[in-house]
Amino acid sequence: MPGGVAGSSPQHGPRFTEDGRAWGFSHDELGAAIAATNLAPRVAGTDATVAADTLVEQCWGDIGDNLRRLRTALPAPDHPDDGSTTPRALLYRIISGDPAGDHVVVSMLADTQQARDRGGLARIDTTLRWSDGDWRLRVPLGTPSLQTDMSRYILLARTP
């Protein structure tokens, strides 16, 4: 999610965190939503080692292309974090699939100052697959978009 904020729950996960990674999500709606908020920022984050490990061990899809992009990416510009992409709240909605089944599409909304300034919330849809006892994220990730309608979304977490 924008700002690298991720949801967590003692019951729904992540049950394990180590070396910048997180895994052990429950096989239900909240587990899928929390997995989406944990895996997506790790794949798209600035820590290349965490991104590569997450891609190889916790993703499916075009992993090779994502790894090539990591190896050839130029360093990110050194911008101070002004907080404009840090969410005040995360919301989610299951838009396809069955969270107790093999595949699910989770739509996430992040209430960020940057998105609010543009008239909405930041939206990213993620596809997850249940495999080997945990959720795996499909890559590549889509591009975040602006969403103005929050109806049918459920509050996952507020941030301080």
XYZ file of N, CA and C in Angstrom:
480
model
N 0.838 -1.173 0.000
C 0.000 0.000 0.000
C 0.886 1.240 0.000
N 0.326 2.381 -0.397
C 1.124 3.603 -0.364
C 1.693 3.822 1.028
N 2.900 4.314 1.097
C 3.531 4.584 2.374
C 4.075 3.347 3.068
N 3.875 2.172 2.478
C 4.396 0.947 3.066
C 3.662 0.474 4.301
N 2.452 0.983 4.558
C 1.675 0.567 5.723
C 1.003 -0.756 5.425
N 1.063 -1.679 6.389
C 0.460 -2.991 6.213
C -0.408 -3.332 7.412
N -1.491 -4.049 7.148
C -2.365 -4.495 8.221
C -1.777 -5.702 8.931
N -2.250 -5.943 10.153
C -1.831 -7.135 10.885
C -2.902 -7.490 11.908
N -2.906 -8.765 12.274
C -3.863 -9.276 13.243
C -3.294 -10.540 13.864
N -3.397 -10.694 15.188
C -2.899 -11.925 15.801
C -3.592 -13.175 15.247
N -4.848 -13.034 14.862
C -5.605 -14.178 14.360
C -5.427 -14.402 12.856
N -5.280 -13.333 12.079
C -5.280 -13.443 10.614
C -3.919 -13.234 9.968
N -2.926 -12.810 10.746
C -1.580 -12.696 10.230
C -1.082 -11.276 10.093
N 0.169 -11.172 9.731
C 1.101 -12.273 9.496
C 1.533 -12.916 10.815
N 1.685 -14.195 10.773
C 2.127 -14.924 11.958
C 3.650 -14.869 12.108
N 4.342 -14.623 10.990
C 5.806 -14.590 11.000
C 6.310 -13.369 10.256
N 7.335 -12.734 10.796
C 8.043 -11.656 10.104
C 9.538 -11.868 10.357
N 10.296 -11.741 9.287
C 11.745 -11.924 9.395
C 12.420 -11.311 8.177
N 13.532 -10.619 8.405
C 14.329 -10.024 7.326
C 13.476 -9.185 6.370
N 12.550 -8.420 6.920
C 11.723 -7.544 6.105
C 10.537 -8.217 5.434
N 10.388 -9.518 5.626
C 9.299 -10.262 4.988
C 8.231 -10.621 6.007
N 7.050 -10.962 5.506
C 5.921 -11.348 6.351
C 5.170 -12.485 5.685
N 4.773 -13.494 6.480
C 3.995 -14.616 5.943
C 3.196 -15.255 7.075
N 2.333 -16.185 6.692
C 1.473 -16.855 7.656
C 0.150 -16.144 7.809
N -0.616 -16.079 6.730
C -1.909 -15.405 6.721
C -3.032 -16.447 6.748
N -4.142 -16.092 7.367
C -5.255 -17.032 7.462
C -5.955 -17.176 6.103
N -6.581 -18.329 5.921
C -7.253 -18.671 4.660
C -8.710 -18.226 4.735
N -8.887 -16.910 4.810
C -10.218 -16.318 4.878
C -10.143 -14.888 4.345
N -11.269 -14.186 4.425
C -11.354 -12.835 3.863
C -10.348 -11.881 4.490
N -10.282 -11.830 5.810
C -9.339 -10.917 6.461
C -7.891 -11.324 6.208
N -7.608 -12.613 6.182
C -6.260 -13.067 5.873
C -5.820 -12.625 4.491
N -6.729 -12.718 3.518
C -6.414 -12.284 2.154
C -6.178 -10.776 2.095
N -7.036 -9.993 2.767
C -6.879 -8.534 2.766
C -5.563 -8.131 3.433
N -5.244 -8.751 4.551
C -4.005 -8.420 5.251
C -2.793 -8.863 4.433
N -2.881 -10.017 3.790
C -1.786 -10.461 2.914
C -1.546 -9.453 1.800
N -2.624 -8.944 1.206
C -2.480 -7.960 0.130
C -1.745 -6.715 0.623
N -2.064 -6.248 1.844
C -1.404 -5.045 2.358
C 0.040 -5.302 2.761
N 0.403 -6.543 2.978
C 1.779 -6.882 3.357
C 2.659 -7.208 2.160
N 2.143 -7.968 1.214
C 2.976 -8.423 0.097
C 3.190 -7.345 -0.963
N 2.155 -6.609 -1.308
C 2.274 -5.603 -2.374
C 3.352 -4.558 -2.081
N 3.400 -3.946 -0.888
C 4.456 -2.954 -0.659
C 5.859 -3.553 -0.619
N 5.965 -4.816 -0.257
C 7.288 -5.443 -0.223
C 7.807 -5.686 -1.643
N 6.927 -6.032 -2.546
C 7.315 -6.250 -3.946
C 7.641 -4.929 -4.627
N 6.890 -3.888 -4.294
C 7.067 -2.589 -4.953
C 7.958 -1.645 -4.160
N 8.479 -2.092 -3.020
C 9.261 -1.227 -2.151
C 10.653 -0.935 -2.667
N 11.372 -0.163 -1.890
C 12.713 0.265 -2.300
C 13.813 -0.687 -1.849
N 13.501 -1.665 -1.007
C 14.508 -2.629 -0.560
C 14.556 -3.785 -1.562
N 15.570 -3.776 -2.422
C 15.663 -4.760 -3.507
C 15.782 -6.189 -2.988
N 16.466 -6.395 -1.868
C 16.612 -7.748 -1.325
C 15.273 -8.288 -0.854
N 14.522 -7.483 -0.109
C 13.197 -7.894 0.364
C 12.275 -8.127 -0.832
N 12.321 -7.235 -1.810
C 11.476 -7.385 -2.999
C 11.800 -8.687 -3.735
N 13.067 -8.976 -3.931
C 13.466 -10.195 -4.645
C 13.055 -11.439 -3.864
N 13.305 -11.461 -2.560
C 12.923 -12.617 -1.744
C 11.411 -12.818 -1.745
N 10.667 -11.733 -1.644
C 9.205 -11.822 -1.660
C 8.730 -12.321 -3.015
N 9.314 -11.802 -4.095
C 8.927 -12.253 -5.439
C 9.142 -13.753 -5.603
N 10.309 -14.233 -5.225
C 10.659 -15.640 -5.440
C 9.845 -16.566 -4.544
N 9.623 -16.172 -3.307
C 9.020 -17.084 -2.344
C 7.533 -16.885 -2.106
N 6.979 -15.699 -2.463
C 5.602 -15.437 -2.099
C 4.739 -14.896 -3.240
N 5.209 -15.029 -4.460
C 4.464 -14.500 -5.593
C 4.319 -15.544 -6.685
N 3.463 -15.241 -7.647
C 3.299 -16.058 -8.845
C 2.987 -15.108 -9.992
N 3.155 -15.585 -11.186
C 2.962 -14.746 -12.366
C 4.292 -14.526 -13.055
N 4.528 -13.309 -13.510
C 5.745 -12.982 -14.246
C 6.866 -12.576 -13.290
N 7.343 -13.519 -12.531
C 8.390 -13.261 -11.544
C 9.698 -12.879 -12.227
N 10.034 -13.562 -13.308
C 11.288 -13.290 -14.012
C 11.400 -11.854 -14.474
N 10.344 -11.320 -15.067
C 10.372 -9.938 -15.539
C 10.510 -8.972 -14.364
N 9.818 -9.260 -13.277
C 9.930 -8.406 -12.092
C 11.340 -8.437 -11.522
N 11.968 -9.602 -11.501
C 13.355 -9.696 -11.017
C 14.307 -8.937 -11.934
N 14.101 -9.021 -13.245
C 14.935 -8.261 -14.189
C 14.800 -6.762 -13.944
N 13.580 -6.290 -13.701
C 13.361 -4.866 -13.424
C 14.086 -4.432 -12.156
N 14.071 -5.299 -11.147
C 14.790 -4.980 -9.906
C 16.284 -4.806 -10.154
N 16.851 -5.708 -10.970
C 18.298 -5.675 -11.232
C 18.716 -4.481 -12.088
N 17.823 -3.990 -12.938
C 18.183 -2.914 -13.857
C 17.638 -1.554 -13.438
N 16.878 -1.510 -12.332
C 16.295 -0.232 -11.896
C 17.384 0.709 -11.409
N 17.221 1.948 -11.754
C 18.120 2.979 -11.236
C 17.746 3.257 -9.789
N 18.654 3.763 -9.002
C 18.291 4.098 -7.621
C 17.145 5.107 -7.605
N 16.253 4.945 -6.634
C 15.139 5.886 -6.488
C 15.686 7.250 -6.089
N 15.061 8.316 -6.563
C 15.512 9.644 -6.148
C 15.399 9.781 -4.632
N 16.295 10.538 -4.075
C 16.321 10.708 -2.624
C 15.372 11.845 -2.243
N 14.089 11.482 -2.055
C 13.080 12.463 -1.658
C 12.726 12.241 -0.193
N 12.652 13.307 0.577
C 12.216 13.133 1.959
C 10.751 12.690 1.972
N 10.394 11.849 2.935
C 9.018 11.396 3.065
C 8.205 12.520 3.683
N 7.334 13.109 2.889
C 6.510 14.203 3.395
C 5.202 13.707 4.003
N 5.006 12.383 4.010
C 3.808 11.809 4.613
C 2.585 11.809 3.722
N 2.687 12.352 2.509
C 1.508 12.474 1.656
C 0.984 11.134 1.141
N 1.810 10.087 1.176
C 1.349 8.775 0.729
C 1.148 7.798 1.891
N 1.270 8.287 3.118
C 1.025 7.436 4.281
C -0.475 7.399 4.552
N -1.052 6.201 4.533
C -2.511 6.113 4.729
C -2.942 6.468 6.148
N -4.091 7.149 6.206
C -4.771 7.367 7.487
C -5.683 6.194 7.787
N -6.089 5.505 6.710
C -6.962 4.337 6.857
C -6.792 3.440 5.642
N -6.986 2.149 5.839
C -6.983 1.158 4.765
C -8.360 0.500 4.732
N -8.909 0.382 3.540
C -10.185 -0.286 3.359
C -10.006 -1.391 2.324
N -10.887 -2.395 2.355
C -10.776 -3.482 1.390
C -12.160 -3.956 0.949
N -12.155 -4.665 -0.142
C -13.363 -5.285 -0.680
C -12.943 -6.471 -1.528
N -13.596 -7.595 -1.354
C -13.363 -8.748 -2.211
C -14.199 -8.506 -3.471
N -13.540 -8.420 -4.628
C -14.285 -8.130 -5.854
C -14.443 -9.356 -6.748
N -13.731 -10.441 -6.420
C -13.849 -11.658 -7.216
C -13.260 -12.821 -6.428
N -13.772 -13.995 -6.701
C -13.214 -15.192 -6.096
C -13.787 -15.475 -4.721
N -13.206 -16.472 -4.071
C -13.665 -16.938 -2.770
C -12.480 -16.973 -1.819
N -12.491 -16.162 -0.759
C -11.365 -16.132 0.171
C -11.118 -17.461 0.890
N -12.076 -18.347 0.890
C -11.871 -19.674 1.470
C -11.464 -20.677 0.390
N -11.364 -20.203 -0.862
C -10.996 -21.056 -1.984
C -9.563 -20.827 -2.423
N -9.331 -21.037 -3.727
C -7.964 -20.972 -4.260
C -7.528 -19.598 -4.741
N -8.463 -18.765 -5.230
C -8.111 -17.456 -5.784
C -9.068 -16.388 -5.265
N -8.544 -15.188 -5.128
C -9.360 -14.056 -4.708
C -8.733 -12.772 -5.257
N -9.581 -11.810 -5.588
C -9.117 -10.481 -5.976
C -9.572 -9.522 -4.883
N -8.586 -8.855 -4.274
C -8.842 -7.914 -3.192
C -8.591 -6.504 -3.719
N -9.599 -5.658 -3.603
C -9.447 -4.250 -3.949
C -9.148 -3.497 -2.662
N -8.061 -2.754 -2.662
C -7.635 -2.005 -1.478
C -7.748 -0.502 -1.744
N -8.235 0.225 -0.750
C -8.258 1.683 -0.799
C -7.385 2.211 0.328
N -6.576 3.200 0.019
C -5.741 3.859 1.027
C -6.141 5.329 1.083
N -6.508 5.771 2.255
C -6.872 7.164 2.481
C -5.596 7.946 2.742
N -5.016 8.480 1.665
C -3.774 9.248 1.772
C -4.041 10.719 1.464
N -3.181 11.583 1.950
C -3.322 13.006 1.659
C -3.190 13.261 0.161
N -2.253 12.570 -0.487
C -2.057 12.743 -1.924
C -3.337 12.418 -2.705
N -3.977 11.299 -2.375
C -5.212 10.923 -3.065
C -6.344 11.882 -2.702
N -6.441 12.283 -1.439
C -7.480 13.234 -1.011
C -7.350 14.552 -1.765
N -6.100 15.014 -1.947
C -5.878 16.252 -2.698
C -6.370 16.143 -4.126
N -6.439 14.928 -4.644
C -6.920 14.692 -6.013
C -8.395 14.303 -6.046
N -9.036 14.265 -4.869
C -10.478 14.047 -4.830
C -10.943 12.629 -4.557
N -10.086 11.777 -3.996
C -10.530 10.409 -3.726
C -9.584 9.662 -2.824
N -9.506 8.358 -3.061
C -8.600 7.474 -2.332
C -7.777 6.686 -3.337
N -6.600 6.220 -2.905
C -5.722 5.436 -3.782
C -6.235 3.992 -3.806
N -6.469 3.453 -5.008
C -6.988 2.097 -5.160
C -5.982 1.224 -5.904
N -5.792 0.014 -5.379
C -5.032 -0.994 -6.102
C -5.736 -2.331 -5.895
N -5.879 -3.064 -6.980
C -6.486 -4.391 -6.940
C -5.377 -5.426 -7.027
N -5.431 -6.414 -6.140
C -4.419 -7.461 -6.117
C -5.092 -8.817 -6.243
N -4.444 -9.711 -6.976
C -4.930 -11.082 -7.113
C -4.048 -11.975 -6.262
N -4.686 -12.808 -5.461
C -3.963 -13.718 -4.571
C -4.391 -15.153 -4.858
N -3.465 -16.057 -4.656
C -3.732 -17.493 -4.829
C -3.304 -18.210 -3.557
N -4.134 -19.138 -3.080
C -3.784 -19.933 -1.903
C -2.934 -21.094 -2.369
N -1.720 -21.188 -1.846
C -0.779 -22.219 -2.275
C 0.150 -22.573 -1.123
N 0.332 -23.838 -0.888
C 1.244 -24.320 0.169
C 0.953 -23.688 1.527
N -0.326 -23.518 1.839
C -0.710 -23.039 3.159
C -0.585 -21.552 3.399
N -0.499 -20.747 2.320
C -0.418 -19.298 2.499
C -0.856 -18.595 1.211
N -1.139 -17.299 1.341
C -1.496 -16.496 0.175
C -0.242 -16.110 -0.599
N -0.323 -16.159 -1.934
C 0.730 -15.735 -2.860
C 0.157 -14.611 -3.724
N 0.962 -13.612 -3.989
C 0.550 -12.429 -4.743
C 0.888 -12.583 -6.214
N -0.051 -12.231 -7.080
C 0.217 -12.254 -8.521
C 0.957 -10.984 -8.913
N 2.016 -11.172 -9.709
C 2.775 -10.047 -10.242
C 2.770 -10.132 -11.765
N 2.883 -9.016 -12.453
C 3.139 -7.677 -11.927
C 1.893 -7.074 -11.284
N 2.134 -6.105 -10.421
C 1.049 -5.363 -9.790
C 0.505 -4.338 -10.766
N -0.753 -4.033 -10.614
C -1.343 -2.967 -11.418
C -0.911 -1.604 -10.901
N -1.230 -0.597 -11.649
C -0.938 0.776 -11.265
C -2.062 1.294 -10.376
N -1.740 1.935 -9.258
C -2.795 2.502 -8.419
C -3.607 3.539 -9.193
N -4.891 3.619 -8.860
C -5.778 4.591 -9.496
C -6.528 5.374 -8.423
N -7.235 6.393 -8.842
C -8.019 7.214 -7.930
C -9.435 6.669 -7.873
N -9.962 6.480 -6.671
C -11.318 5.951 -6.455
C -12.081 6.956 -5.617
N -13.278 7.308 -6.051
C -14.076 8.270 -5.298
C -15.179 7.613 -4.477
N -15.574 6.409 -4.828
C -16.677 5.721 -4.151
C -16.138 4.704 -3.145
N -16.466 4.888 -1.876
C -16.023 3.968 -0.831
C -17.111 2.963 -0.451
N -18.274 3.029 -1.094
C -19.346 2.119 -0.719
C -18.933 0.674 -0.999
N -19.371 -0.215 -0.161
C -19.093 -1.658 -0.206
C -17.658 -1.996 0.193
N -16.873 -1.022 0.616
C -15.543 -1.286 1.151
C -15.643 -1.369 2.675
N -14.796 -2.188 3.268
C -14.794 -2.414 4.707
C -13.502 -1.847 5.279
N -13.625 -1.138 6.391
C -12.444 -0.591 7.052
C -11.578 -1.736 7.570
N -10.331 -1.766 7.155
C -9.377 -2.773 7.640
C -8.607 -2.228 8.830
N -8.129 -0.988 8.716
C -7.340 -0.406 9.803
C -7.250 1.096 9.655
N -7.161 1.764 10.790
C -6.804 3.175 10.834
C -5.378 3.265 11.329
N -4.666 4.259 10.857
C -3.278 4.423 11.308
C -3.218 5.641 12.224
N -2.246 5.633 13.129
C -2.140 6.770 14.073
C -1.767 8.057 13.374
